[in-house]
Amino acid sequence: MKIAFVLFNGVTFLDFVGFYDVVNRLRQFERTKGTTWELCAMSEEVRDELGMRVKVDAVKPDLSGYDLVFIPGGMGTRKLKDDLDFINWIRTAEPAEYKVSVCTGSLIWGAAGFLEEKQATTHPNVYELLEPYCREVIKARIVRDGKMITAGGVATSIDLGLYVVGLLAGPEAAAVVKKQIDYPYSVVGIVVREGG
């Protein structure tokens, strides 16, 4: 499993880090032992909404080389959904087996055309921004429509990470990770539409 974490200026780092911290533990488990990942962006460095900087591993790589592509949210998505250069880069993820987002990252998948005829979700404050891009906005924490997985607002990134660990490495693995990160909550509000 090769994962691309897509970053951009104006990202909400908790959207990214909550998922990243959970999913990077996939290497502990037999089924997902060979998991690798890269931080990917349009530039060598990105800043979050508060000014924190992060250097990335790969600048504008072809996303078709990854099995899972993850897009976090943040205020930067409002401009990027209309940035053709960025959206065309995201479209290179078409062959990726799993396309995953949290919060307003779903707006990027939508702008790239990947949510057509799909059910999806986003941060509860911006459901109306997602509506033009998908078949139906589902007011849930996690929505899986086939291999497209979208999740709600910021803190949902941890729930999403645990869901993906369970999906890829099994429910026992997700239980191990929950214990490692001292996460006492159960993931609720999951809607799955198979074959979508």
Short mmCIF file of C-alpha atoms in Angstrom, two decimals:
data_model
loop_
_atom_site.label_atom_id
_atom_site.label_comp_id
_atom_site.label_asym_id
_atom_site.label_seq_id
_atom_site.Cartn_x
_atom_site.Cartn_y
_atom_site.Cartn_z
CA MET A 1 0.00 0.00 0.00
CA LYS A 2 1.45 3.34 -1.11
CA ILE A 3 -0.25 6.45 0.31
CA ALA A 4 -0.14 10.07 -0.89
CA PHE A 5 -0.99 12.74 1.69
CA VAL A 6 -1.92 15.84 -0.33
CA LEU A 7 -1.04 19.12 1.39
CA PHE A 8 -1.60 22.73 0.32
CA ASN A 9 -1.40 26.28 1.63
CA GLY A 10 -4.32 26.94 3.95
CA VAL A 11 -4.61 23.33 5.12
CA THR A 12 -5.96 22.58 8.60
CA PHE A 13 -3.14 20.52 10.02
CA LEU A 14 -5.34 18.67 12.51
CA ASP A 15 -7.32 17.36 9.52
CA PHE A 16 -4.06 15.94 8.20
CA VAL A 17 -2.25 14.91 11.39
CA GLY A 18 -5.19 13.12 13.00
CA PHE A 19 -5.45 10.81 10.00
CA TYR A 20 -1.69 10.58 9.43
CA ASP A 21 -0.84 9.60 13.01
CA VAL A 22 -3.34 6.74 12.92
CA VAL A 23 -2.72 5.49 9.38
CA ASN A 24 1.08 5.48 9.62
CA ARG A 25 0.66 2.63 12.13
CA LEU A 26 -0.43 0.30 9.31
CA ARG A 27 3.18 -0.91 9.05
CA GLN A 28 2.79 -2.74 12.37
CA PHE A 29 0.36 -5.26 10.96
CA GLU A 30 0.97 -8.29 8.77
CA ARG A 31 -1.60 -7.40 6.09
CA THR A 32 -0.23 -3.88 5.64
CA LYS A 33 3.42 -4.27 6.68
CA GLY A 34 4.86 -2.79 3.48
CA THR A 35 2.84 0.45 3.63
CA THR A 36 4.74 3.56 2.51
CA TRP A 37 3.69 7.20 2.13
CA GLU A 38 4.73 10.59 0.90
CA LEU A 39 3.66 14.13 1.71
CA CYS A 40 2.76 15.66 -1.67
CA ALA A 41 2.08 19.25 -2.70
CA MET A 42 2.40 21.75 -5.54
CA SER A 43 5.42 23.33 -3.82
CA GLU A 44 8.31 22.19 -1.60
CA GLU A 45 6.74 23.76 1.48
CA VAL A 46 3.20 24.52 2.61
CA ARG A 47 1.73 26.67 5.38
CA ASP A 48 -1.36 25.92 7.37
CA GLU A 49 -4.05 28.49 8.22
CA LEU A 50 -2.03 29.64 11.25
CA GLY A 51 1.34 29.95 9.52
CA MET A 52 3.00 26.66 10.51
CA ARG A 53 5.25 25.36 7.73
CA VAL A 54 5.90 21.81 6.58
CA LYS A 55 8.31 20.56 3.93
CA VAL A 56 6.94 17.89 1.61
CA ASP A 57 8.49 14.75 0.13
CA ALA A 58 7.24 15.06 -3.45
CA VAL A 59 6.31 18.11 -5.52
CA LYS A 60 3.38 17.49 -7.87
CA PRO A 61 3.98 13.76 -8.35
CA ASP A 62 1.74 11.73 -10.64
CA LEU A 63 -0.88 10.56 -8.15
CA SER A 64 -1.71 7.52 -10.28
CA GLY A 65 1.26 5.80 -8.61
CA TYR A 66 -0.46 5.64 -5.24
CA ASP A 67 -2.99 3.13 -3.88
CA LEU A 68 -4.62 5.62 -1.51
CA VAL A 69 -4.75 9.40 -1.91
CA PHE A 70 -5.82 11.46 1.10
CA ILE A 71 -6.91 15.11 0.99
CA PRO A 72 -7.43 17.04 4.24
CA GLY A 73 -9.52 20.18 4.53
CA GLY A 74 -8.90 23.79 5.44
CA MET A 75 -9.79 27.25 4.20
CA GLY A 76 -7.35 26.79 1.32
CA THR A 77 -9.81 24.40 -0.34
CA ARG A 78 -12.18 27.28 -1.11
CA LYS A 79 -9.71 28.73 -3.65
CA LEU A 80 -8.17 25.45 -4.77
CA LYS A 81 -11.49 24.00 -5.92
CA ASP A 82 -11.38 26.64 -8.69
CA ASP A 83 -7.62 26.33 -9.40
CA LEU A 84 -7.43 24.38 -12.65
CA ASP A 85 -3.72 23.52 -12.32
CA PHE A 86 -4.29 22.04 -8.86
CA ILE A 87 -7.48 20.23 -9.88
CA ASN A 88 -5.79 18.74 -12.97
CA TRP A 89 -3.05 17.43 -10.69
CA ILE A 90 -5.67 15.84 -8.41
CA ARG A 91 -7.27 14.21 -11.45
CA THR A 92 -4.09 12.14 -11.90
CA ALA A 93 -5.34 10.16 -8.86
CA GLU A 94 -8.04 8.55 -11.02
CA PRO A 95 -6.46 5.03 -10.89
CA ALA A 96 -5.89 5.14 -7.09
CA GLU A 97 -7.86 2.36 -5.41
CA TYR A 98 -8.96 4.53 -2.49
CA LYS A 99 -9.71 8.26 -2.59
CA VAL A 100 -10.14 9.62 0.92
CA SER A 101 -10.81 13.04 2.45
CA VAL A 102 -11.75 14.71 5.68
CA CYS A 103 -13.61 17.99 6.12
CA THR A 104 -13.53 20.23 3.04
CA GLY A 105 -11.04 17.97 1.27
CA SER A 106 -14.19 16.52 -0.29
CA LEU A 107 -14.67 19.80 -2.19
CA ILE A 108 -11.41 19.06 -4.00
CA TRP A 109 -12.50 15.54 -4.94
CA GLY A 110 -15.79 17.04 -6.08
CA ALA A 111 -14.18 19.76 -8.19
CA ALA A 112 -12.03 17.08 -9.84
CA GLY A 113 -15.19 15.16 -10.81
CA PHE A 114 -14.73 12.14 -8.57
CA LEU A 115 -17.95 12.57 -6.57
CA GLU A 116 -20.39 12.55 -9.48
CA GLU A 117 -23.14 10.04 -8.71
CA LYS A 118 -21.58 9.47 -5.26
CA GLN A 119 -22.80 10.01 -1.74
CA ALA A 120 -20.35 12.10 0.30
CA THR A 121 -19.93 14.26 3.39
CA THR A 122 -17.87 17.17 4.66
CA HIS A 123 -17.74 19.57 7.61
CA PRO A 124 -21.34 20.16 8.80
CA ASN A 125 -20.96 23.93 8.34
CA VAL A 126 -20.40 23.60 4.58
CA TYR A 127 -22.74 20.89 3.34
CA GLU A 128 -24.16 23.36 0.82
CA LEU A 129 -20.70 23.85 -0.78
CA LEU A 130 -20.50 20.09 -1.45
CA GLU A 131 -24.01 19.72 -2.88
CA PRO A 132 -23.17 20.75 -6.49
CA TYR A 133 -20.48 18.09 -6.74
CA CYS A 134 -22.16 14.88 -5.60
CA ARG A 135 -25.33 12.85 -5.96
CA GLU A 136 -26.24 13.33 -2.30
CA VAL A 137 -24.68 14.94 0.76
CA ILE A 138 -25.02 12.58 3.71
CA LYS A 139 -25.02 14.16 7.16
CA ALA A 140 -22.76 11.56 8.76
CA ARG A 141 -19.24 11.40 10.18
CA ILE A 142 -17.93 8.96 7.57
CA VAL A 143 -19.42 8.08 4.19
CA ARG A 144 -17.98 5.30 2.05
CA ASP A 145 -19.36 5.05 -1.46
CA GLY A 146 -17.45 2.25 -3.16
CA LYS A 147 -13.76 3.15 -2.81
CA MET A 148 -14.47 6.86 -2.19
CA ILE A 149 -14.38 7.68 1.54
CA THR A 150 -15.26 11.15 2.84
CA ALA A 151 -15.48 12.31 6.44
CA GLY A 152 -16.87 15.22 8.44
CA GLY A 153 -15.14 18.01 10.35
CA VAL A 154 -11.66 18.32 11.79
CA ALA A 155 -11.64 15.85 14.71
CA THR A 156 -13.29 13.23 12.51
CA SER A 157 -9.82 12.68 11.01
CA ILE A 158 -8.97 10.32 13.89
CA ASP A 159 -12.18 8.32 13.41
CA LEU A 160 -11.45 8.20 9.68
CA GLY A 161 -7.93 6.93 10.29
CA LEU A 162 -9.24 4.15 12.54
CA TYR A 163 -11.88 3.27 9.95
CA VAL A 164 -9.23 2.99 7.22
CA VAL A 165 -6.94 0.91 9.46
CA GLY A 166 -9.86 -1.44 10.12
CA LEU A 167 -10.68 -1.60 6.42
CA LEU A 168 -7.12 -2.36 5.32
CA ALA A 169 -5.63 -4.27 8.26
CA GLY A 170 -8.73 -5.60 10.03
CA PRO A 171 -10.81 -4.65 13.08
CA GLU A 172 -8.26 -6.15 15.48
CA ALA A 173 -5.63 -3.79 14.11
CA ALA A 174 -7.94 -0.81 14.59
CA ALA A 175 -8.50 -1.90 18.21
CA VAL A 176 -4.72 -2.06 18.78
CA VAL A 177 -4.25 1.45 17.38
CA LYS A 178 -7.10 2.83 19.52
CA LYS A 179 -5.29 1.50 22.58
CA GLN A 180 -1.94 2.91 21.43
CA ILE A 181 -3.33 6.42 21.03
CA ASP A 182 -5.52 6.14 24.15
CA TYR A 183 -8.65 6.85 22.13
CA PRO A 184 -11.70 5.94 24.23
CA TYR A 185 -14.38 6.73 21.64
CA SER A 186 -16.15 4.42 19.22
CA VAL A 187 -16.51 5.45 15.61
CA VAL A 188 -20.18 6.24 14.99
CA GLY A 189 -22.14 7.67 12.10
CA ILE A 190 -20.71 5.53 9.30
CA VAL A 191 -22.71 5.17 6.09
CA VAL A 192 -21.55 2.59 3.53
CA ARG A 193 -22.85 2.26 0.00
CA GLU A 194 -21.21 -0.77 -1.59
CA GLY A 195 -20.59 -0.89 -5.30
CA GLY A 196 -21.00 2.84 -5.71
#
